[in-house]
Amino acid sequence: MAAPGAGPRHPGPVKPGDPEESALSIAAVTRPLLRLLLPPRCLLCGARGDGDRDLCAACAAELPRNVACCARCA
Protein backbone atom coordinates (compact mmCIF):
# COMPACT_ATOMS: atom_id res chain seq x y z
CA MET A 1 0.00 0.00 0.00
CA ALA A 2 1.32 3.44 -0.92
CA ALA A 3 1.91 6.08 1.71
CA PRO A 4 -0.86 8.65 2.04
CA GLY A 5 -0.38 11.53 -0.40
CA ALA A 6 2.44 9.72 -2.20
CA GLY A 7 0.67 9.68 -5.58
CA PRO A 8 1.25 7.09 -8.28
CA ARG A 9 4.43 5.07 -8.14
CA HIS A 10 5.50 5.77 -11.76
CA PRO A 11 3.70 8.89 -12.96
CA GLY A 12 5.32 8.77 -16.40
CA PRO A 13 7.18 12.05 -16.91
CA VAL A 14 6.36 14.23 -19.88
CA LYS A 15 8.70 13.31 -22.73
CA PRO A 16 9.85 16.26 -24.88
CA GLY A 17 10.29 14.14 -28.00
CA ASP A 18 12.52 11.52 -29.49
CA PRO A 19 16.18 12.61 -29.07
CA GLU A 20 17.05 11.15 -32.46
CA GLU A 21 14.30 13.20 -34.11
CA SER A 22 15.55 16.35 -32.37
CA ALA A 23 19.10 15.70 -33.57
CA LEU A 24 17.86 15.26 -37.14
CA SER A 25 15.98 18.57 -37.02
CA ILE A 26 19.03 20.37 -35.64
CA ALA A 27 21.15 18.90 -38.44
CA ALA A 28 18.57 19.95 -41.04
CA VAL A 29 18.72 23.54 -39.78
CA THR A 30 22.50 23.80 -39.37
CA ARG A 31 23.62 21.93 -42.51
CA PRO A 32 22.80 24.77 -44.97
CA LEU A 33 24.66 27.27 -42.78
CA LEU A 34 27.64 24.95 -42.51
CA ARG A 35 27.70 24.40 -46.29
CA LEU A 36 27.58 28.19 -46.80
CA LEU A 37 30.52 28.79 -44.48
CA LEU A 38 32.47 25.66 -45.46
CA PRO A 39 31.45 24.57 -48.97
CA PRO A 40 32.28 20.97 -49.87
CA ARG A 41 35.67 20.50 -51.53
CA CYS A 42 36.77 17.46 -53.49
CA LEU A 43 39.09 15.34 -51.38
CA LEU A 44 40.97 14.21 -54.49
CA CYS A 45 41.54 17.36 -56.56
CA GLY A 46 40.39 20.29 -54.38
CA ALA A 47 37.64 21.48 -56.74
CA ARG A 48 34.19 22.39 -55.42
CA GLY A 49 32.33 19.31 -54.17
CA ASP A 50 29.14 18.06 -55.75
CA GLY A 51 26.04 18.40 -53.54
CA ASP A 52 26.61 16.97 -50.07
CA ARG A 53 29.62 14.94 -51.19
CA ASP A 54 33.22 15.97 -50.73
CA LEU A 55 33.97 14.84 -54.28
CA CYS A 56 33.54 16.68 -57.55
CA ALA A 57 31.48 15.04 -60.30
CA ALA A 58 34.59 14.35 -62.43
CA CYS A 59 36.48 12.53 -59.66
CA ALA A 60 33.37 10.63 -58.59
CA ALA A 61 32.91 9.43 -62.19
CA GLU A 62 36.54 8.22 -62.33
CA LEU A 63 36.33 6.12 -59.17
CA PRO A 64 36.46 2.40 -59.88
CA ARG A 65 33.19 0.58 -59.26
CA ASN A 66 33.05 -2.68 -57.34
CA VAL A 67 30.67 -4.60 -59.60
CA ALA A 68 31.41 -7.97 -57.95
CA CYS A 69 30.51 -6.93 -54.42
CA CYS A 70 28.67 -9.03 -51.87
CA ALA A 71 24.97 -8.09 -51.78
CA ARG A 72 25.00 -8.34 -48.00
CA CYS A 73 28.16 -6.53 -46.91
CA ALA A 74 29.06 -4.59 -50.08
mmCIF file of C-alpha atoms in Angstrom:
data_model
loop_
_atom_site.group_PDB
_atom_site.id
_atom_site.type_symbol
_atom_site.label_atom_id
_atom_site.label_comp_id
_atom_site.label_asym_id
_atom_site.label_seq_id
_atom_site.Cartn_x
_atom_site.Cartn_y
_atom_site.Cartn_z
ATOM 1 C CA MET A 1 0.000 0.000 0.000
ATOM 2 C CA ALA A 2 1.317 3.444 -0.923
ATOM 3 C CA ALA A 3 1.908 6.076 1.708
ATOM 4 C CA PRO A 4 -0.860 8.653 2.044
ATOM 5 C CA GLY A 5 -0.384 11.526 -0.404
ATOM 6 C CA ALA A 6 2.436 9.720 -2.202
ATOM 7 C CA GLY A 7 0.675 9.682 -5.578
ATOM 8 C CA PRO A 8 1.251 7.093 -8.281
ATOM 9 C CA ARG A 9 4.425 5.067 -8.140
ATOM 10 C CA HIS A 10 5.504 5.769 -11.764
ATOM 11 C CA PRO A 11 3.701 8.888 -12.958
ATOM 12 C CA GLY A 12 5.318 8.767 -16.404
ATOM 13 C CA PRO A 13 7.176 12.050 -16.909
ATOM 14 C CA VAL A 14 6.365 14.234 -19.880
ATOM 15 C CA LYS A 15 8.699 13.311 -22.733
ATOM 16 C CA PRO A 16 9.846 16.256 -24.880
ATOM 17 C CA GLY A 17 10.291 14.135 -28.000
ATOM 18 C CA ASP A 18 12.517 11.523 -29.486
ATOM 19 C CA PRO A 19 16.182 12.613 -29.072
ATOM 20 C CA GLU A 20 17.050 11.148 -32.461
ATOM 21 C CA GLU A 21 14.298 13.197 -34.111
ATOM 22 C CA SER A 22 15.552 16.352 -32.368
ATOM 23 C CA ALA A 23 19.103 15.699 -33.567
ATOM 24 C CA LEU A 24 17.863 15.264 -37.138
ATOM 25 C CA SER A 25 15.977 18.572 -37.023
ATOM 26 C CA ILE A 26 19.030 20.368 -35.637
ATOM 27 C CA ALA A 27 21.154 18.902 -38.438
ATOM 28 C CA ALA A 28 18.574 19.949 -41.042
ATOM 29 C CA VAL A 29 18.722 23.541 -39.778
ATOM 30 C CA THR A 30 22.501 23.797 -39.373
ATOM 31 C CA ARG A 31 23.620 21.929 -42.515
ATOM 32 C CA PRO A 32 22.798 24.773 -44.973
ATOM 33 C CA LEU A 33 24.657 27.271 -42.785
ATOM 34 C CA LEU A 34 27.643 24.949 -42.513
ATOM 35 C CA ARG A 35 27.700 24.402 -46.294
ATOM 36 C CA LEU A 36 27.577 28.185 -46.804
ATOM 37 C CA LEU A 37 30.524 28.788 -44.479
ATOM 38 C CA LEU A 38 32.472 25.659 -45.461
ATOM 39 C CA PRO A 39 31.450 24.570 -48.966
ATOM 40 C CA PRO A 40 32.276 20.972 -49.870
ATOM 41 C CA ARG A 41 35.669 20.496 -51.531
ATOM 42 C CA CYS A 42 36.766 17.463 -53.495
ATOM 43 C CA LEU A 43 39.087 15.344 -51.385
ATOM 44 C CA LEU A 44 40.967 14.210 -54.487
ATOM 45 C CA CYS A 45 41.538 17.364 -56.558
ATOM 46 C CA GLY A 46 40.390 20.288 -54.384
ATOM 47 C CA ALA A 47 37.636 21.481 -56.744
ATOM 48 C CA ARG A 48 34.193 22.388 -55.416
ATOM 49 C CA GLY A 49 32.331 19.307 -54.171
ATOM 50 C CA ASP A 50 29.140 18.058 -55.750
ATOM 51 C CA GLY A 51 26.036 18.402 -53.543
ATOM 52 C CA ASP A 52 26.612 16.973 -50.074
ATOM 53 C CA ARG A 53 29.622 14.942 -51.190
ATOM 54 C CA ASP A 54 33.221 15.974 -50.730
ATOM 55 C CA LEU A 55 33.971 14.835 -54.276
ATOM 56 C CA CYS A 56 33.543 16.681 -57.551
ATOM 57 C CA ALA A 57 31.483 15.043 -60.301
ATOM 58 C CA ALA A 58 34.587 14.346 -62.434
ATOM 59 C CA CYS A 59 36.480 12.533 -59.656
ATOM 60 C CA ALA A 60 33.366 10.626 -58.590
ATOM 61 C CA ALA A 61 32.912 9.434 -62.191
ATOM 62 C CA GLU A 62 36.536 8.221 -62.335
ATOM 63 C CA LEU A 63 36.328 6.123 -59.165
ATOM 64 C CA PRO A 64 36.456 2.396 -59.885
ATOM 65 C CA ARG A 65 33.189 0.584 -59.259
ATOM 66 C CA ASN A 66 33.053 -2.678 -57.345
ATOM 67 C CA VAL A 67 30.675 -4.605 -59.600
ATOM 68 C CA ALA A 68 31.406 -7.975 -57.955
ATOM 69 C CA CYS A 69 30.509 -6.928 -54.417
ATOM 70 C CA CYS A 70 28.667 -9.026 -51.865
ATOM 71 C CA ALA A 71 24.966 -8.091 -51.781
ATOM 72 C CA ARG A 72 25.001 -8.338 -47.997
ATOM 73 C CA CYS A 73 28.156 -6.533 -46.906
ATOM 74 C CA ALA A 74 29.063 -4.589 -50.082
#
